[in-house]
mmCIF file of C-alpha atoms in Angstrom:
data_model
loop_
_atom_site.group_PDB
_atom_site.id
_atom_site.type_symbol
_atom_site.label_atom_id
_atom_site.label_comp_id
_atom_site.label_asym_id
_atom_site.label_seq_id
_atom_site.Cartn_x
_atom_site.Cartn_y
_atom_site.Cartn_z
ATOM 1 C CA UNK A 28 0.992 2.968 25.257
ATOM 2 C CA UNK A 29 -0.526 -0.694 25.232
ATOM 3 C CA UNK A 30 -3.203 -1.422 27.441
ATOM 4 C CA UNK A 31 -2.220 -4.166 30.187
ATOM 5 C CA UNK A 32 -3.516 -7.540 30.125
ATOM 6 C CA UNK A 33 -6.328 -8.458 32.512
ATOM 7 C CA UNK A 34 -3.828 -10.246 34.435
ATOM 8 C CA UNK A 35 -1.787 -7.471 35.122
ATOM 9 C CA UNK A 36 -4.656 -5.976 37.198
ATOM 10 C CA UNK A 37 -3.668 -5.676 40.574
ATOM 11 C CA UNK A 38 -7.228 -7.569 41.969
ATOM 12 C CA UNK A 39 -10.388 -8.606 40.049
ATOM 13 C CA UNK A 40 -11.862 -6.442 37.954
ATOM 14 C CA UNK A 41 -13.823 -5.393 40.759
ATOM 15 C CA UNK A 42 -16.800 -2.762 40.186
ATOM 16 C CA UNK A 43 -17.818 -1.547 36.332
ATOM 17 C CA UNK A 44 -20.149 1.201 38.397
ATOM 18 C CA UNK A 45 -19.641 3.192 41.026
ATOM 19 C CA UNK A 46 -21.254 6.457 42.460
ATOM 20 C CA UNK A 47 -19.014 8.801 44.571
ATOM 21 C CA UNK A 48 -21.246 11.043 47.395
ATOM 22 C CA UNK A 49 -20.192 13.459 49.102
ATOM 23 C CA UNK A 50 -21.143 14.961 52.692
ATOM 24 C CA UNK A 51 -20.398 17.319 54.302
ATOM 25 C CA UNK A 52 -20.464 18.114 58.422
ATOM 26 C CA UNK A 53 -19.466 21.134 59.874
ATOM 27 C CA UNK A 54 -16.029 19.823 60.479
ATOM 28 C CA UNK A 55 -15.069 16.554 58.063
ATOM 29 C CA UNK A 56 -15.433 16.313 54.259
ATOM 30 C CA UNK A 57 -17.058 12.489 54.124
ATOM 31 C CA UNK A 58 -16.921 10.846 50.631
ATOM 32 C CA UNK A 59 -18.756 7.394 50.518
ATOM 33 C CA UNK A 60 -17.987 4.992 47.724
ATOM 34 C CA UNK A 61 -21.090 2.552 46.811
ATOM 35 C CA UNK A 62 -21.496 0.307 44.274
ATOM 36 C CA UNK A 63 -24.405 0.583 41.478
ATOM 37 C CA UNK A 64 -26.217 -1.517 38.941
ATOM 38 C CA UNK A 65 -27.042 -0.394 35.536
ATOM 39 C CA UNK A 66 -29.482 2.484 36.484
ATOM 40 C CA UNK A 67 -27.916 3.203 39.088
ATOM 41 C CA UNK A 68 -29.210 1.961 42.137
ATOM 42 C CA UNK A 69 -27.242 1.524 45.127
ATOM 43 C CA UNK A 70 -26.016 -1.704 46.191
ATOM 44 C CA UNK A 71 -24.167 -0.974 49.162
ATOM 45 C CA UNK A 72 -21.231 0.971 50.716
ATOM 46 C CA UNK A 73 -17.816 -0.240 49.374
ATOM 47 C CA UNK A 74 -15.545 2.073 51.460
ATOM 48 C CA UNK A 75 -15.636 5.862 52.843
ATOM 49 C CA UNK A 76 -12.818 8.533 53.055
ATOM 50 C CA UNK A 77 -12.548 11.383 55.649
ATOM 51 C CA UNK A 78 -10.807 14.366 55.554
ATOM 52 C CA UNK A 79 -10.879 17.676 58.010
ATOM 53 C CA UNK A 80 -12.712 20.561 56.786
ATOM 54 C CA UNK A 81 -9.650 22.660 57.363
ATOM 55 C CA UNK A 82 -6.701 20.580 56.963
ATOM 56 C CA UNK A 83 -4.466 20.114 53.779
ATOM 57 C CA UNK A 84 -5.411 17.874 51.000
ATOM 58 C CA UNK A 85 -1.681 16.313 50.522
ATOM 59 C CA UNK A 86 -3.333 13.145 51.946
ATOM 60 C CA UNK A 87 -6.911 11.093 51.458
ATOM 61 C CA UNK A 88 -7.176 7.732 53.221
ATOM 62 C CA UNK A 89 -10.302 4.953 52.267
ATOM 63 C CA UNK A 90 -11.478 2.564 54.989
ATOM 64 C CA UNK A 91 -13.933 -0.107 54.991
ATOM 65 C CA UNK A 92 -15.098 0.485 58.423
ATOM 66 C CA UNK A 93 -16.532 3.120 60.805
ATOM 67 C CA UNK A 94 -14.114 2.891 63.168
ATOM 68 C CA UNK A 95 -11.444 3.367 60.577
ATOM 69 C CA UNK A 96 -9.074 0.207 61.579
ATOM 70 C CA UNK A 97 -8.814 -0.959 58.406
ATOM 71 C CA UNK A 98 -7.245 1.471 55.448
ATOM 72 C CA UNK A 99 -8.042 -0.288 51.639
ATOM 73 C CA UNK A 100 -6.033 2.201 49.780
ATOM 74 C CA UNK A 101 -5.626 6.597 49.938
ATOM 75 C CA UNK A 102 -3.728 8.337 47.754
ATOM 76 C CA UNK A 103 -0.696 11.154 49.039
ATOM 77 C CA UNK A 104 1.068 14.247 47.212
ATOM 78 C CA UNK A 105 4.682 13.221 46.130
ATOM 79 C CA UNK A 106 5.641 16.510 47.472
ATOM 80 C CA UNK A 107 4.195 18.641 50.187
ATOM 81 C CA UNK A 108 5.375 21.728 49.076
ATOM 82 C CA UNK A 109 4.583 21.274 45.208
ATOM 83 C CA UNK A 110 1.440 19.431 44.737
ATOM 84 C CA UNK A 111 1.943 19.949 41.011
ATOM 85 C CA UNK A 112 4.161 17.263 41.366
ATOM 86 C CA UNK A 113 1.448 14.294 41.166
ATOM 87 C CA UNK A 114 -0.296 11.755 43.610
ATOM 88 C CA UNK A 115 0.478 8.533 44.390
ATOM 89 C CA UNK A 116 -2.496 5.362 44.783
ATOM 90 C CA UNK A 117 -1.336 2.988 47.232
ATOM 91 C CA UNK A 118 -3.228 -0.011 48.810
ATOM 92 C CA UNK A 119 -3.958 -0.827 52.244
ATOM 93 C CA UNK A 120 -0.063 -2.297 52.576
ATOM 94 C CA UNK A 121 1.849 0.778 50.573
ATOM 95 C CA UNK A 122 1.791 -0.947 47.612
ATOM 96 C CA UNK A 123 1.583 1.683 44.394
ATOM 97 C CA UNK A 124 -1.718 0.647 42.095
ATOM 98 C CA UNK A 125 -1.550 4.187 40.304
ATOM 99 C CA UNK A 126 -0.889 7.396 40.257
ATOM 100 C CA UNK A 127 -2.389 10.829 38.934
ATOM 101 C CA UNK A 128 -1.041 14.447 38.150
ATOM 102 C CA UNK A 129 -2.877 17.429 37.289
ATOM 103 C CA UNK A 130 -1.520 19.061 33.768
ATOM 104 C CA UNK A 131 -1.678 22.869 34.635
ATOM 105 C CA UNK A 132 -0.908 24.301 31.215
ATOM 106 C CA UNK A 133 -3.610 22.296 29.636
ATOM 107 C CA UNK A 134 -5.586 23.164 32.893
ATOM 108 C CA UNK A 135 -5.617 27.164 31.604
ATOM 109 C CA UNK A 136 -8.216 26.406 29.236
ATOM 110 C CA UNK A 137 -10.021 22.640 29.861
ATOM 111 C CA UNK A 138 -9.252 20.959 33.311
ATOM 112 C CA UNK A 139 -6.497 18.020 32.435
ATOM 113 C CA UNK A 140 -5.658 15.240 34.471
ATOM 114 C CA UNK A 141 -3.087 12.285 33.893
ATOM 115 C CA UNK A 142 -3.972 9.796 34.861
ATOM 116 C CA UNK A 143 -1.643 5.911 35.298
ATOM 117 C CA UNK A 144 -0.430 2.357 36.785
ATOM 118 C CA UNK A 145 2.070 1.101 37.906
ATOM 119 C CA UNK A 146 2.044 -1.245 34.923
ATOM 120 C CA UNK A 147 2.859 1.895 32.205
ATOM 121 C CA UNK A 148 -0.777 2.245 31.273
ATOM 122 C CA UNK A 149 -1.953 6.010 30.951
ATOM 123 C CA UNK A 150 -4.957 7.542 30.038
ATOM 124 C CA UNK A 151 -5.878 11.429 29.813
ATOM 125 C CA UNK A 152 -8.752 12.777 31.559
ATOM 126 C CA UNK A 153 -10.607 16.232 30.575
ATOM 127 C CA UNK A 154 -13.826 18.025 31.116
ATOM 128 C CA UNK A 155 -16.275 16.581 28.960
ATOM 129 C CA UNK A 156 -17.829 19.690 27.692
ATOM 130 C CA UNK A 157 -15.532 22.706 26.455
ATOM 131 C CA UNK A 158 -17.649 25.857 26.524
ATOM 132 C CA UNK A 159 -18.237 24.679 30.058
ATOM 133 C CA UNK A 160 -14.820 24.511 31.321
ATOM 134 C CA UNK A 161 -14.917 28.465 29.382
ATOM 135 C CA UNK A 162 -17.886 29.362 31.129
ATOM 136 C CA UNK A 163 -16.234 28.123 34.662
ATOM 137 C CA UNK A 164 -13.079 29.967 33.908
ATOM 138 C CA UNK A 165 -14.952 33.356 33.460
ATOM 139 C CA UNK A 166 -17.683 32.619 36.832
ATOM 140 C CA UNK A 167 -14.177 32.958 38.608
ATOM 141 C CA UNK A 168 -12.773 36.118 37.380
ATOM 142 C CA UNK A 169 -16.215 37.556 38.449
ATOM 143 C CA UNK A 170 -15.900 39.527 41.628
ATOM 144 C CA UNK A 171 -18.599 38.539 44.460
ATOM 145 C CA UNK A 172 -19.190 36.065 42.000
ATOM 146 C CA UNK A 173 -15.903 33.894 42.310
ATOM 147 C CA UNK A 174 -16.559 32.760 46.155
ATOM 148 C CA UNK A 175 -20.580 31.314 45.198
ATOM 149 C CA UNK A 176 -20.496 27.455 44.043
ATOM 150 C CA UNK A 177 -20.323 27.532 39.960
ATOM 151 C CA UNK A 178 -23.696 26.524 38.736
ATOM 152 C CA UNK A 179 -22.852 24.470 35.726
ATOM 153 C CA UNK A 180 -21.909 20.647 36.005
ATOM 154 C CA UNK A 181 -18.769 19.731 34.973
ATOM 155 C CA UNK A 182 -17.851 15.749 33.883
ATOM 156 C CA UNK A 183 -14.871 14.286 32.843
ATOM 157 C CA UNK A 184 -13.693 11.612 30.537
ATOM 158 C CA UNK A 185 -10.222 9.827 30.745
ATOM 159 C CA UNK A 186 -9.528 8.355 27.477
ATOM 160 C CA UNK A 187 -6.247 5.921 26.399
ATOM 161 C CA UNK A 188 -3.841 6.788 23.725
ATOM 162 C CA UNK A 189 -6.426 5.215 21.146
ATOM 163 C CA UNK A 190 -9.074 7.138 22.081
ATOM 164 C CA UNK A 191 -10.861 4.253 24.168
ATOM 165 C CA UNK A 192 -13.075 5.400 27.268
ATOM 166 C CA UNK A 193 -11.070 4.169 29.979
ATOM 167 C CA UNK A 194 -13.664 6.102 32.821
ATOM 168 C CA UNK A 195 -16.163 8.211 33.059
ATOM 169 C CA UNK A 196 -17.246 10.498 36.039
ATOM 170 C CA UNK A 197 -20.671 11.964 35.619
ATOM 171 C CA UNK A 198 -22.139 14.938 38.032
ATOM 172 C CA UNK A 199 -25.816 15.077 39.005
ATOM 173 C CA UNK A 200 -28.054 17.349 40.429
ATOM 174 C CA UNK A 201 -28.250 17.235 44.380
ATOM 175 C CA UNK A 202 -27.837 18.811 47.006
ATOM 176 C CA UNK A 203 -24.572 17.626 47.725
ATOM 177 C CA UNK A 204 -21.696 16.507 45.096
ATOM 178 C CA UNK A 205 -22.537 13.213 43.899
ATOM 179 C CA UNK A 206 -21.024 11.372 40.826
ATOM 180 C CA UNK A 207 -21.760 8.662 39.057
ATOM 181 C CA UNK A 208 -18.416 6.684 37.525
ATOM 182 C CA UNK A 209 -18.537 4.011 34.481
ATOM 183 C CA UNK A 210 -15.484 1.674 34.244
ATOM 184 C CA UNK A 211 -16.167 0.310 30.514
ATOM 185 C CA UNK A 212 -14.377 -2.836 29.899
ATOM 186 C CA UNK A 213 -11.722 -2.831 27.213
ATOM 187 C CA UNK A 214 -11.197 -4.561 24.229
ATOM 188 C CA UNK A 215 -8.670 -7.277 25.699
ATOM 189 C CA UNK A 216 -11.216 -7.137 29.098
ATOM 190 C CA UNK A 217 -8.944 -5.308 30.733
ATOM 191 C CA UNK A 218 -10.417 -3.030 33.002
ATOM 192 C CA UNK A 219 -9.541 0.009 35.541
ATOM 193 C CA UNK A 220 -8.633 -0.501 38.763
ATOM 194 C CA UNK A 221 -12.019 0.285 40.723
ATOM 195 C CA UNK A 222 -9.939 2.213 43.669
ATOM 196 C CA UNK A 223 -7.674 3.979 41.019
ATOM 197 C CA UNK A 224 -11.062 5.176 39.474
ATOM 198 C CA UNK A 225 -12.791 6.130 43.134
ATOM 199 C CA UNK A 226 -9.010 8.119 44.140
ATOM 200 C CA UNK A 227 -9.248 9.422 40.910
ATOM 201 C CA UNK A 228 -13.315 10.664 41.458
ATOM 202 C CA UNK A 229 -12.961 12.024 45.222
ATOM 203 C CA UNK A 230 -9.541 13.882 43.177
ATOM 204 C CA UNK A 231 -11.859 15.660 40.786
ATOM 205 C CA UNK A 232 -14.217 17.041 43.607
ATOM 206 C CA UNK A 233 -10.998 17.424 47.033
ATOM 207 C CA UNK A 234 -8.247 18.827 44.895
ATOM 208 C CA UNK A 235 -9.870 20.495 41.799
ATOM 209 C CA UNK A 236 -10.545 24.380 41.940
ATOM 210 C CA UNK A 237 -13.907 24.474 40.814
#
């Protein structure tokens, strides 16, 4: 699959770094979006998303504001009932700007996402590090051990048909989930949609069993 031309891009390129933090209050999941330079500073809050402690996952809105009047894009499960079935991006209006699906076969022995737009681009996303993903798989079969947070970091890299790094997203040590995400530009300057890449990171952390 070709790689759409910049213009194709639903907005500017937007953000080449990003850093996705999560916190967590006794009743709401909180995952802030900021922007970051090269060694990864912060240079502000872009956006924020919310979501119950309790409540299902089918659906993650991201607003700009505290008050929450103004939704910038979220992404929803095509099915209730079958969340195999993929995710939809949309932007503050509805309008699709990607979409991702988790491949569960694949999933048995390396997490596998797919990962797309709206234009036909798609790009494959898997953990970075195999004996990892092994090491993850057997943590869970481990009675007592299962329900304790895994204590390896896991990172992913989506990569096009041609093997191009389309993003990156990058764990660190802290005492809540925080990851780092690198949108490298393409050969034609295309690059991903920032809030494809930021549904796509909160995805990895909200929907993954880990």
């Amino acid at each position: 699959m070709t790689q759409p031309s910049p213009s194709s891009e639903p907005q500017p390129a937007g953000f080449a770094r990003l850093k996705v933090r999560q916190k967590l209050t006794l009743m709401v999941n909180r995952y802030e979006v900021l922007q970051t330079d090269e060694a990864g500073n912060d240079l502000g809050l872009i956006c924020f998303a919310e979501q119950k402690r309790m409540a299902f996952k089918e659906q993650v809105t991201f607003y700009t504001d505290a008050a929450k009047t103004h939704a910038l894009f979220g992404f929803k499960a095509r099915k209730v009932i079958d969340l195999g079935s993929g995710y939809d991006i949309v932007d503050g209006t509805g309008q699709p700007i990607g979409w991702f699906k988790k491949e569960f076969a694949a999933s048995l022995a390396r997490s596998t996402w797919r990962l797309g737009t709206p234009e036909g681009f798609e790009c494959v996303g898997q953990e970075r590090n195999a004996k990892v993903a092994v090491l993850r798989r057997i943590w869970d079969f481990i009675p007592l051990l299962n329900d304790l947070p895994v204590p390896w970091l896991f990172h992913f890299d989506f990569r096009a048909a041609d093997g191009s790094l389309v993003m990156s997203s990058t764990k660190k040590v802290a005492l809540k989930d925080v990851y780092f995400i690198e949108l490298p530009a393409q050969p034609n300057g295309w690059r991903l949609d920032w809030r494809v890449a930021s549904a796509m990171a909160v995805a990895l952390d909200a929907l993954q069993s880990r």
